[in-house]
Short mmCIF file of C-alpha atoms and ligand atoms in Angstrom, two decimals:
data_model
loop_
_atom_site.label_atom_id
_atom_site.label_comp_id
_atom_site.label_asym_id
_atom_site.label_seq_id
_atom_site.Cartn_x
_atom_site.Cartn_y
_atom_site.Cartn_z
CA UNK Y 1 46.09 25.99 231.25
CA UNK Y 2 46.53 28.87 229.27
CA UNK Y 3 44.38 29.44 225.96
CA UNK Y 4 44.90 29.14 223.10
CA UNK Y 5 47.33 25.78 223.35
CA UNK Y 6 50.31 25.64 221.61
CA UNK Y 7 51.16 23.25 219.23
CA UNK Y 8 53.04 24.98 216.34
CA UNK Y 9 56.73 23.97 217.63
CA UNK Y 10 57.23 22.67 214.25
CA UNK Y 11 56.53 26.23 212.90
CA UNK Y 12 58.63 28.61 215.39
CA UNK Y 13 59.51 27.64 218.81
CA UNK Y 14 60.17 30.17 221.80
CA UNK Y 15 63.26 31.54 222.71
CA UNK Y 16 64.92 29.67 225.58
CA UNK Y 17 65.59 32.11 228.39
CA UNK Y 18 69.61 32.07 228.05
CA UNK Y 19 69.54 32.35 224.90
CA UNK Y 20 67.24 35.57 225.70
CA UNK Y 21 69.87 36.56 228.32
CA UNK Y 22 73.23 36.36 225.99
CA UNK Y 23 71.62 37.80 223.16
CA UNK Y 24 70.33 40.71 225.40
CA UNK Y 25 73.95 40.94 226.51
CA UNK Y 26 75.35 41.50 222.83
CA UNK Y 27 72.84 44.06 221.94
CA UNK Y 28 73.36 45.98 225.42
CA UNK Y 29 76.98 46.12 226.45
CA UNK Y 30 79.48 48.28 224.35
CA UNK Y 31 82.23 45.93 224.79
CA UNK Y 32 80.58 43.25 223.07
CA UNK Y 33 78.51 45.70 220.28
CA UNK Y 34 81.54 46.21 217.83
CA UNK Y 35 81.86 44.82 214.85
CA UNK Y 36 83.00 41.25 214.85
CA UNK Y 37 84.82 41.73 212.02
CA UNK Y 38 86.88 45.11 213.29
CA UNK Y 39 89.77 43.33 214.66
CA UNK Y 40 92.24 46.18 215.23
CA UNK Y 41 90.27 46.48 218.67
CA UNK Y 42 89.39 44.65 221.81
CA UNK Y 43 85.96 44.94 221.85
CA UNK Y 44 85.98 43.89 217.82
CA UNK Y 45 87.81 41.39 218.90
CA UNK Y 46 85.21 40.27 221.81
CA UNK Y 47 82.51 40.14 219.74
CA UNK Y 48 84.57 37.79 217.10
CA UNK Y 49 85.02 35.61 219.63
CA UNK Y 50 81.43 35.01 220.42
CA UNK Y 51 80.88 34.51 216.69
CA UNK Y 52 83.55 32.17 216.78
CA UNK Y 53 82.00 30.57 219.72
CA UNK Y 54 78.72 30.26 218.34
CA UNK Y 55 80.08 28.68 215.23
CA UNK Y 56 81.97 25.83 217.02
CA UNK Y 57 78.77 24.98 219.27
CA UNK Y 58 76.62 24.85 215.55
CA UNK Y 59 79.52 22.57 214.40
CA UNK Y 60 79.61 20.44 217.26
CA UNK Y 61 75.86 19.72 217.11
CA UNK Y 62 76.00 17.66 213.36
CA UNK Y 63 79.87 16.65 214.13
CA UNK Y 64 81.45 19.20 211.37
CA UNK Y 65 84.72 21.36 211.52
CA UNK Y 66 83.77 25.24 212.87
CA UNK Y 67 85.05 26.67 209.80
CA UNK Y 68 82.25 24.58 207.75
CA UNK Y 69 79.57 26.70 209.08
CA UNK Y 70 78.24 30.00 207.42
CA UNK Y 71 75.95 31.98 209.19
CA UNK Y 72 72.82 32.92 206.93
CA UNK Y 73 69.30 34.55 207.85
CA UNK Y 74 67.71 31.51 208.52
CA UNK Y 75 67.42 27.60 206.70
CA UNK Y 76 65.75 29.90 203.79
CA UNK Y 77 68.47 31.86 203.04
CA UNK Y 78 70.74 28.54 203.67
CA UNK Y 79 68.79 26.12 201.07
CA UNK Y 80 68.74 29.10 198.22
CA UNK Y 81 72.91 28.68 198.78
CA UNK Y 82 73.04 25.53 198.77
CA UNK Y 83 70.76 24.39 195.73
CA UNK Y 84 71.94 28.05 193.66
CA UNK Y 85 75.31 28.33 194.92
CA UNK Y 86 76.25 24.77 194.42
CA UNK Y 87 74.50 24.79 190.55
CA UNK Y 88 76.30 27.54 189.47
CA UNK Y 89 79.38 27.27 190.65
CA UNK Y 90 79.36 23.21 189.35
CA UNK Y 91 77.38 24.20 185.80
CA UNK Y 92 80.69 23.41 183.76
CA UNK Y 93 79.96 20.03 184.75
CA UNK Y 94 76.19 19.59 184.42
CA UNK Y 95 73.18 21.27 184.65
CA UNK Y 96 70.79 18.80 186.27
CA UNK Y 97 69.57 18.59 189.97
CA UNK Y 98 67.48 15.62 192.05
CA UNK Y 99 64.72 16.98 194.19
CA UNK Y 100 61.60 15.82 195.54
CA UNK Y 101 57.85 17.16 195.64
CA UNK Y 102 57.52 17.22 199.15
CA UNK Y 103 60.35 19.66 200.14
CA UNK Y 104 60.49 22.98 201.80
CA UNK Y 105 59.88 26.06 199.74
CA UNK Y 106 62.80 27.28 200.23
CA UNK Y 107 64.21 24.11 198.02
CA UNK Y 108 61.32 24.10 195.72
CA UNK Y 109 61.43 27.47 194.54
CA UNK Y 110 65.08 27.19 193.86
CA UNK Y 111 64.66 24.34 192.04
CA UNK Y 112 62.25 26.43 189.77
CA UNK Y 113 64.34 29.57 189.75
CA UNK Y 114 67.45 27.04 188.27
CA UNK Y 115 64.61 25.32 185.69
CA UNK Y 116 64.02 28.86 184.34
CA UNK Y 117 67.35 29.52 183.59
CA UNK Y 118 68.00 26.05 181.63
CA UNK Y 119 68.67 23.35 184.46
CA UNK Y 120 66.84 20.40 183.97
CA UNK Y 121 65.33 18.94 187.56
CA UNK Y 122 63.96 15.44 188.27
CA UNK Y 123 61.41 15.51 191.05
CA UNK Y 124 60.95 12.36 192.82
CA UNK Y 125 57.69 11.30 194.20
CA UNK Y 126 57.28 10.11 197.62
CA UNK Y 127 55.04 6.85 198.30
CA UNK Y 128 51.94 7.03 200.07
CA UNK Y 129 53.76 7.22 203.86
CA UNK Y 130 55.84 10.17 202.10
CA UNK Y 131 59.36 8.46 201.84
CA UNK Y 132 61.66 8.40 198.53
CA UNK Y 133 63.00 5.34 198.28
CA UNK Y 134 66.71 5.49 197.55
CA UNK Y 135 66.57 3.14 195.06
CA UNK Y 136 64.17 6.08 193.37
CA UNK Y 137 67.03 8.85 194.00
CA UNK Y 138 69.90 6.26 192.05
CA UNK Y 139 67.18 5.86 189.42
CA UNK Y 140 67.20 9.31 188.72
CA UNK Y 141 70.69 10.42 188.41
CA UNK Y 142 72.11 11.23 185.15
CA UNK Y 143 75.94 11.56 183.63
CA UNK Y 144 75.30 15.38 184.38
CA UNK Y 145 73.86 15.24 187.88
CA UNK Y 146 75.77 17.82 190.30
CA UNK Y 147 73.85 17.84 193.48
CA UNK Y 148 70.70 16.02 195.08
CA UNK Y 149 68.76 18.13 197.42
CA UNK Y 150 66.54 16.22 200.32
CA UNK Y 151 65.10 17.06 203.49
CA UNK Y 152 66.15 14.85 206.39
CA UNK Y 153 62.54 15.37 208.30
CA UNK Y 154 59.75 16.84 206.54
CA UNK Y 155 58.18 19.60 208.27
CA UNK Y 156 54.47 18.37 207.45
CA UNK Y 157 54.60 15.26 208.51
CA UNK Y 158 57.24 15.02 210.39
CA UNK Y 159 58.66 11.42 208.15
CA UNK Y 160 62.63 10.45 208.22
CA UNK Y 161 63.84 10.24 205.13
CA UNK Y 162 66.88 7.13 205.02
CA UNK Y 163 69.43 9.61 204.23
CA UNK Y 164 72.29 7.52 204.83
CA UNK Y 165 71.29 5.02 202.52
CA UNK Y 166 70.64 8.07 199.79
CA UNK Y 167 73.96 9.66 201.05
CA UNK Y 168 75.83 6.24 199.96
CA UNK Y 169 74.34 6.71 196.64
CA UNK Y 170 75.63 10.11 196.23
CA UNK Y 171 79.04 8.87 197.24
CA UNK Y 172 79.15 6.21 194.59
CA UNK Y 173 77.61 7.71 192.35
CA UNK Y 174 79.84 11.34 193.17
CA UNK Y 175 77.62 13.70 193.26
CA UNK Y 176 76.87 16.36 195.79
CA UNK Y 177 74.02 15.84 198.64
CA UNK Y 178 72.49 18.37 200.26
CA UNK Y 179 70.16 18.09 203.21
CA UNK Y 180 67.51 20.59 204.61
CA UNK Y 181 67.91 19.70 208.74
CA UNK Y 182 65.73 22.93 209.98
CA UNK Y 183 63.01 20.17 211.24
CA UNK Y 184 65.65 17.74 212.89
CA UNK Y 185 68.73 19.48 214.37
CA UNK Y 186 68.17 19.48 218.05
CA UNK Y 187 65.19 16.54 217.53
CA UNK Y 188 67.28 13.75 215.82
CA UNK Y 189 71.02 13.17 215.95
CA UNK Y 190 73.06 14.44 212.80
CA UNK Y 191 76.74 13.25 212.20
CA UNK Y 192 77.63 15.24 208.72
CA UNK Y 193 80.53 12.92 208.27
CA UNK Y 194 79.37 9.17 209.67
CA UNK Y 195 76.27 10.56 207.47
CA UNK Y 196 78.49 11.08 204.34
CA UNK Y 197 76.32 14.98 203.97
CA UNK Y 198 78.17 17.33 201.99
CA UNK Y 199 75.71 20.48 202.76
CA UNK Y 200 73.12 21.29 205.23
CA UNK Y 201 70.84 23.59 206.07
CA UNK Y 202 69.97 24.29 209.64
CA UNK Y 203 67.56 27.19 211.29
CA UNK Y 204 68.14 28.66 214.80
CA UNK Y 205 64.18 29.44 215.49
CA UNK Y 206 63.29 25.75 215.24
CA UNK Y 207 64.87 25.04 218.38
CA UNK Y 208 64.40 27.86 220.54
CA UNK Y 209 66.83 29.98 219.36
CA UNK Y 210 65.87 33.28 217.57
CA UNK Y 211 64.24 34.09 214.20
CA UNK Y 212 66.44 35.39 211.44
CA UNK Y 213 69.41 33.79 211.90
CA UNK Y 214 70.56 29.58 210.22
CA UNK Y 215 73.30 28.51 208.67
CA UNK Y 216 74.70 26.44 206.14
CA UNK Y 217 77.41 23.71 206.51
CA UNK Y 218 80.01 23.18 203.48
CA UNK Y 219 82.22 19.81 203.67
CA UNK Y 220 85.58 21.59 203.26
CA UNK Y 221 87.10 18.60 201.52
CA UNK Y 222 84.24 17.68 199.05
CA UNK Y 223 82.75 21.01 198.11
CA UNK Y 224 84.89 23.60 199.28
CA UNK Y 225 83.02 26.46 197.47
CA UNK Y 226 79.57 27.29 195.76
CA UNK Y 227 78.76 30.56 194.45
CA UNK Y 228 77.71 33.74 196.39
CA UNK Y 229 74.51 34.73 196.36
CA UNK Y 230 75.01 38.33 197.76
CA UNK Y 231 78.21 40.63 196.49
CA UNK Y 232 80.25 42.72 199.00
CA UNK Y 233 82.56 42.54 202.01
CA UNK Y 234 84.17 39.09 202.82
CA UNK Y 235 82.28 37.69 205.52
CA UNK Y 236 81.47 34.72 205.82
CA UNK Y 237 84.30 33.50 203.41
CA UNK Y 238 83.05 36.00 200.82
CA UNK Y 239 79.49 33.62 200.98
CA UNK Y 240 77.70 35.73 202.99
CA UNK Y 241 78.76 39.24 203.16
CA UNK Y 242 77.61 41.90 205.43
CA UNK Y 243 77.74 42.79 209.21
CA UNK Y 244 77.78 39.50 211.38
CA UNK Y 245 74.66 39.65 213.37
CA UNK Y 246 76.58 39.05 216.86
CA UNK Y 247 73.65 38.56 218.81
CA UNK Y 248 71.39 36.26 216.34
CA UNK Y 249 74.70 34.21 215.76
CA UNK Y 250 75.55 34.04 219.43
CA UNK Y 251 71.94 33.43 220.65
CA UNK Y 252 72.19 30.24 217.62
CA UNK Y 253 74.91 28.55 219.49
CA UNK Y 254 73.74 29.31 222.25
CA UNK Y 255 70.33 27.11 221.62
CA UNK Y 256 72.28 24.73 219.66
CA UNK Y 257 74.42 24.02 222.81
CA UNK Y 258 71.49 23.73 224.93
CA UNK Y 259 69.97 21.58 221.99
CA UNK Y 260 73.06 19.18 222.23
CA UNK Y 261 72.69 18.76 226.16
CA UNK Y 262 69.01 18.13 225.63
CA UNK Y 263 68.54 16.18 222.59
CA UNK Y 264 67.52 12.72 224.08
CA UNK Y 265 65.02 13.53 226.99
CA UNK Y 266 63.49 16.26 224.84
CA UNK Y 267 62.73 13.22 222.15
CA UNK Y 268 61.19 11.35 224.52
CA UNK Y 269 59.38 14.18 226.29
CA UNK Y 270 57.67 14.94 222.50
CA UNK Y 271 57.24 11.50 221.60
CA UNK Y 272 55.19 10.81 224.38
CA UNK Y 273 53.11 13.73 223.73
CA UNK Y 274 52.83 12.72 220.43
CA UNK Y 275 51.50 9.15 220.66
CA UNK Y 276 49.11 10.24 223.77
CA UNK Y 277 47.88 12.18 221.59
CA UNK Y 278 47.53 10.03 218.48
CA UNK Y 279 45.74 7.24 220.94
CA UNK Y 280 43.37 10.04 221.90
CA UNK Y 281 42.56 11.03 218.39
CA UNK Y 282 42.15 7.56 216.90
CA UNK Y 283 39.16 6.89 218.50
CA UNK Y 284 37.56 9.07 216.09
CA UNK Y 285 36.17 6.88 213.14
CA UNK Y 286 37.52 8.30 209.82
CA UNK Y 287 40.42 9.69 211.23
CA UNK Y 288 43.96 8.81 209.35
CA UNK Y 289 47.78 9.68 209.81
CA UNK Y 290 49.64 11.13 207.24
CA UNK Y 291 53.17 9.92 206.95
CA UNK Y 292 54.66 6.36 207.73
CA UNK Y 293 54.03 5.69 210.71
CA UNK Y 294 56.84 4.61 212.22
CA UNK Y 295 59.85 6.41 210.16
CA UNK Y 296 59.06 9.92 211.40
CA UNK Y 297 60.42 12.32 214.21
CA UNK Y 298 58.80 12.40 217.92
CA UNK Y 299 57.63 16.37 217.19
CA UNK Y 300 54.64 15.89 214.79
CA UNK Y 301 51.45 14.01 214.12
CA UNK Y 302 49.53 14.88 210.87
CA UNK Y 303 46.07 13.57 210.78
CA UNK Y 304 43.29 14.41 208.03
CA UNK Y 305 39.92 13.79 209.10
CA UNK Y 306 37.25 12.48 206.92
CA UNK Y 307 33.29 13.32 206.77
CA UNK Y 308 34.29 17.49 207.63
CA UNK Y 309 34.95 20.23 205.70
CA UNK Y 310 38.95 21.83 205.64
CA UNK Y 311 37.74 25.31 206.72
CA UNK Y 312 35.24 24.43 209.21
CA UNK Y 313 37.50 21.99 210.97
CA UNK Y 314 39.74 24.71 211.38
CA UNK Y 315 37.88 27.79 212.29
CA UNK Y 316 36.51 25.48 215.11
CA UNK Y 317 39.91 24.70 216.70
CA UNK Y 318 40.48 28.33 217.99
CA UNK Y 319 41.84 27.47 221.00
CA UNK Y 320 44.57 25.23 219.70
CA UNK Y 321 47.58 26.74 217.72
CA UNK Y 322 47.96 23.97 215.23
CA UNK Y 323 48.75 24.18 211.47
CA UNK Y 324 46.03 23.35 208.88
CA UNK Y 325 46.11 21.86 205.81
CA UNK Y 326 43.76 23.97 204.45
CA UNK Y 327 44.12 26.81 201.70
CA UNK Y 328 42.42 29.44 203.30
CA UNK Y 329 45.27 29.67 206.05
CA UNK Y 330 48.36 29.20 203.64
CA UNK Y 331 50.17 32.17 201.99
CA UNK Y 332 49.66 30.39 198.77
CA UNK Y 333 46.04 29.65 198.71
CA UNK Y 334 46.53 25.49 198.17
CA UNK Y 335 45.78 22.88 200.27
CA UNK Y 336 48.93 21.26 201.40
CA UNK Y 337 51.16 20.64 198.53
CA UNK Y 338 53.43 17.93 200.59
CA UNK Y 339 50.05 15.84 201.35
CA UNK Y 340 48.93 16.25 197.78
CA UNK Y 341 52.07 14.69 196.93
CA UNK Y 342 51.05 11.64 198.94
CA UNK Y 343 48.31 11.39 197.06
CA UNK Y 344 45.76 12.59 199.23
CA UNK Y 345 42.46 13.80 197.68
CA UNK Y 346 42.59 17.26 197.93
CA UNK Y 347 39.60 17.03 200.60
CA UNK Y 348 41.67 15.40 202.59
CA UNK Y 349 44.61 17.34 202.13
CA UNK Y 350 42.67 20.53 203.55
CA UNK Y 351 40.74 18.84 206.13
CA UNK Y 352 44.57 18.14 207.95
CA UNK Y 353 45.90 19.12 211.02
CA UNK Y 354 49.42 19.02 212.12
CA UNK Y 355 50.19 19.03 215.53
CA UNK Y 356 53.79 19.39 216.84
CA UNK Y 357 55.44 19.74 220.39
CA UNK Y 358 58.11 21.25 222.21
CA UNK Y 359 60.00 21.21 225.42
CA UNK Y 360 56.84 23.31 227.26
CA UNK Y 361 54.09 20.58 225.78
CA UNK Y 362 52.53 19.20 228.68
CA UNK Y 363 50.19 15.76 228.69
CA UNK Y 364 47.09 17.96 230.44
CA UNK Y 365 47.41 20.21 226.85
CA UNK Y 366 47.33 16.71 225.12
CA UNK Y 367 44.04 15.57 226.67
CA UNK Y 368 42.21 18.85 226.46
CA UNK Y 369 43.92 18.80 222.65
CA UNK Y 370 42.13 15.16 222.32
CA UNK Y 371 38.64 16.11 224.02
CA UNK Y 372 38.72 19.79 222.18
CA UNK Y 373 38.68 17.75 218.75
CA UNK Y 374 36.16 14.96 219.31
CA UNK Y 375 33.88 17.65 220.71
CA UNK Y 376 34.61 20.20 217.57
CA UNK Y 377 34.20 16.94 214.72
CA UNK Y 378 31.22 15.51 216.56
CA UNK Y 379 29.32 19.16 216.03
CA UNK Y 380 31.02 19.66 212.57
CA UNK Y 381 29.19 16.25 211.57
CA UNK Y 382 26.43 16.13 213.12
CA UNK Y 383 24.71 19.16 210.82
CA UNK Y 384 26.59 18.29 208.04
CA UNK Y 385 26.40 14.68 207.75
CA UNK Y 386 28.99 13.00 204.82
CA UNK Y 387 29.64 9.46 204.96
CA UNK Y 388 32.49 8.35 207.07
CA UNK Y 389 33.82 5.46 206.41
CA UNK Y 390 34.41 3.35 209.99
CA UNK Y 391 31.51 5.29 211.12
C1 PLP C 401 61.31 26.25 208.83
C2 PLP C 401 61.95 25.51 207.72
C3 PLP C 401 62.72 26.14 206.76
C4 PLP C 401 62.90 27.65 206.73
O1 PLP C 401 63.67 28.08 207.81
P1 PLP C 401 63.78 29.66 208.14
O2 PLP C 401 64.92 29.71 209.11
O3 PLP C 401 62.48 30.03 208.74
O4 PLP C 401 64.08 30.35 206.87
C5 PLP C 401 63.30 25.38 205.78
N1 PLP C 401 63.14 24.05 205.73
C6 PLP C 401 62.39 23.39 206.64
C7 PLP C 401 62.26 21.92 206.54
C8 PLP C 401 61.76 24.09 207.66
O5 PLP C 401 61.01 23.42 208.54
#
């Protein structure tokens, strides 16, 4: 087994080898390194095609229309469209959004951009397991409401939020819902129109395809425009101008294609990883899972571990890439916002670790994962001694 162990899938997954070997193709033959968008020539014409491609594989994966798709940098880029685009371009009608505490960045800080320039926001609170209840979501929507922003799978905890109960809501209620997928396309199935979605936001590097490239998905009947972010040529439907990135676009639908034809023995593959390893773990007294534990995705378990300290706990688990709860390893210097917002303690909160899986998880990782962190706890407490409860 080679150290360390890898257990960030949740993070950044590797590139699948085709996807490798048509993305390698767009970057090295001539014929297909024009500009998609020259289409007075063949090989401008070629490389349209594979964008064109790529967008109808994307499409196919959530069930939506090929010409619903923009291409963006990544679920980022995507979620700032869909929360900034969709607010301005709907502020005529009202200037108030529905968002919760335990969404991605990427949601949260546009939520906060649109609150400094006068939108009011209501951020809902999940429960304890991390779910908004969708009763909570129809509480909160106002005569001047234009769009409720939620994450189908949190990427902390890895919980499923009910959206097609919350998506019914929106429909009654008319208002626009948008939907952060980067943690479940590929992992759970998406149907955009059984599921009543009007945008979502989907990442490439997720699920094996490459960094840099997502895309966002606009109902065409229901929303047919938001506002631009960027200003200049037309791509994109004049949404997201500039140069078509053949070969991040191509090696997208190339993943999600492969994501498509692998979706259901890929969830069971991780699943199985997941509770092996949550068996393993729970032997440990003072050990507890963060998030509900049934209504969450087969790719993660989140535990926080009691009676250790955040940093220690982590600086002890070299050989396993996992993601930590604690400050010292985020960009923003704070324990885990998302398990704050369950109410952990903020002890708690930083002595978390989130493991998540992928299609090269084995179960021999899992059971050095599981002896690796009674071993590394036992030391931990054993010259630092703090109650644990269960102990
Ligand atoms: C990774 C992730 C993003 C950001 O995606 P990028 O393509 O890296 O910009 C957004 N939302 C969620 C839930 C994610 O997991």
């Amino acid at each position: 087994m080679q150290l360390p162990v890898y257990f960030d899938y949740a993070a950044s997954t590797p590139v699948d080898p085709e996807v490798v070997g048509l993305m390698a193709d767009c970057l090295r033959r001539p014929e297909l390194a024009a500009n998609p968008a020259a289409l007075g020539h063949a090989a401008g014409r070629a490389a349209q095609a594979l964008v064109e491609a790529a967008r109808a594989q994307v499409a196919a994966l959530i069930n939506a229309q090929p010409d619903e798709i923009i291409f963006t940098s990544g679920a980022t880029e995507a979620d700032n469209l869909a929360v900034i685009g969709t607010a301005w371009f709907r502020q005529a009608r009202g200037r108030h959004l529905v968002t919760s505490l335990t969404e991605h960045k990427a949601v949260i800080e546009s939520c906060r951009h649109l609150a400094t320039q006068g939108w009011r926001i209501t951020w809902l609170r999940p429960d304890a397991e991390g779910l908004i209840a969708p009763a909570a979501v129809e509480a909160a929507l106002e005569p001047d409401t234009v769009l409720v922003s939620l994450m189908h799978v949190n990427n902390e905890t890895g919980v499923v939020h009910d959206i097609a109960a919350i998506a019914a809501i929106c429909r009654r209620h008319d208002v626009l819902l948008h939907v952060d997928a980067a943690q479940s396309a590929g992992r759970e199935r998406i149907d955009v129109r059984a599921g009543q979605i009007d945008l979502l936001s989907l990442s490439a590097h997720k699920i094996y395809g490459p960094k840099g490239v997502g895309a966002l998905f606009i109902d065409q009947e229901r929303v047919r425009r938001v506002s631009p972010l960027l200003f200049g040529g037309g791509q994109e439907r004049g949404l997201r101008p500039g140069t078509v990135a053949t070969h991040q676009v191509a090696g997208m639908g190339e993943a999600f294609r492969l994501a498509a034809q692998r979706l259901p023995d890929e969830a069971r593959h991780v699943t199985a990883l997941r509770d092996q390893l949550w068996s393993g773990l729970r032997q440990l007294p003072g050990i507890l899972l963060n998030g509900h534990a049934e209504r969450r995705s087969g790719h993660i378990l989140n535990v926080s571990i009691t009676g250790v300290e955040g940093e220690s706990l982590f600086y002890s688990l070299a050989d396993l890439c996992v993601a930590s709860g604690s400050a010292c390893t985020s960009l923003s210097n704070e324990a885990s916002y998302v398990l704050r917002a369950l109410g952990r303690p903020a002890a708690l909160a930083q002595s978390s670790i989130r493991f998540s899986f992928g299609r090269q998880s084995t179960a021999a990782e899992v059971d050095f994962a599981v002896e690796y962190v009674l071993r590394a706890v036992q030391h931990l407490r054993s010259f630092s001694p703090i109650d644990v409860p269960g102990a």
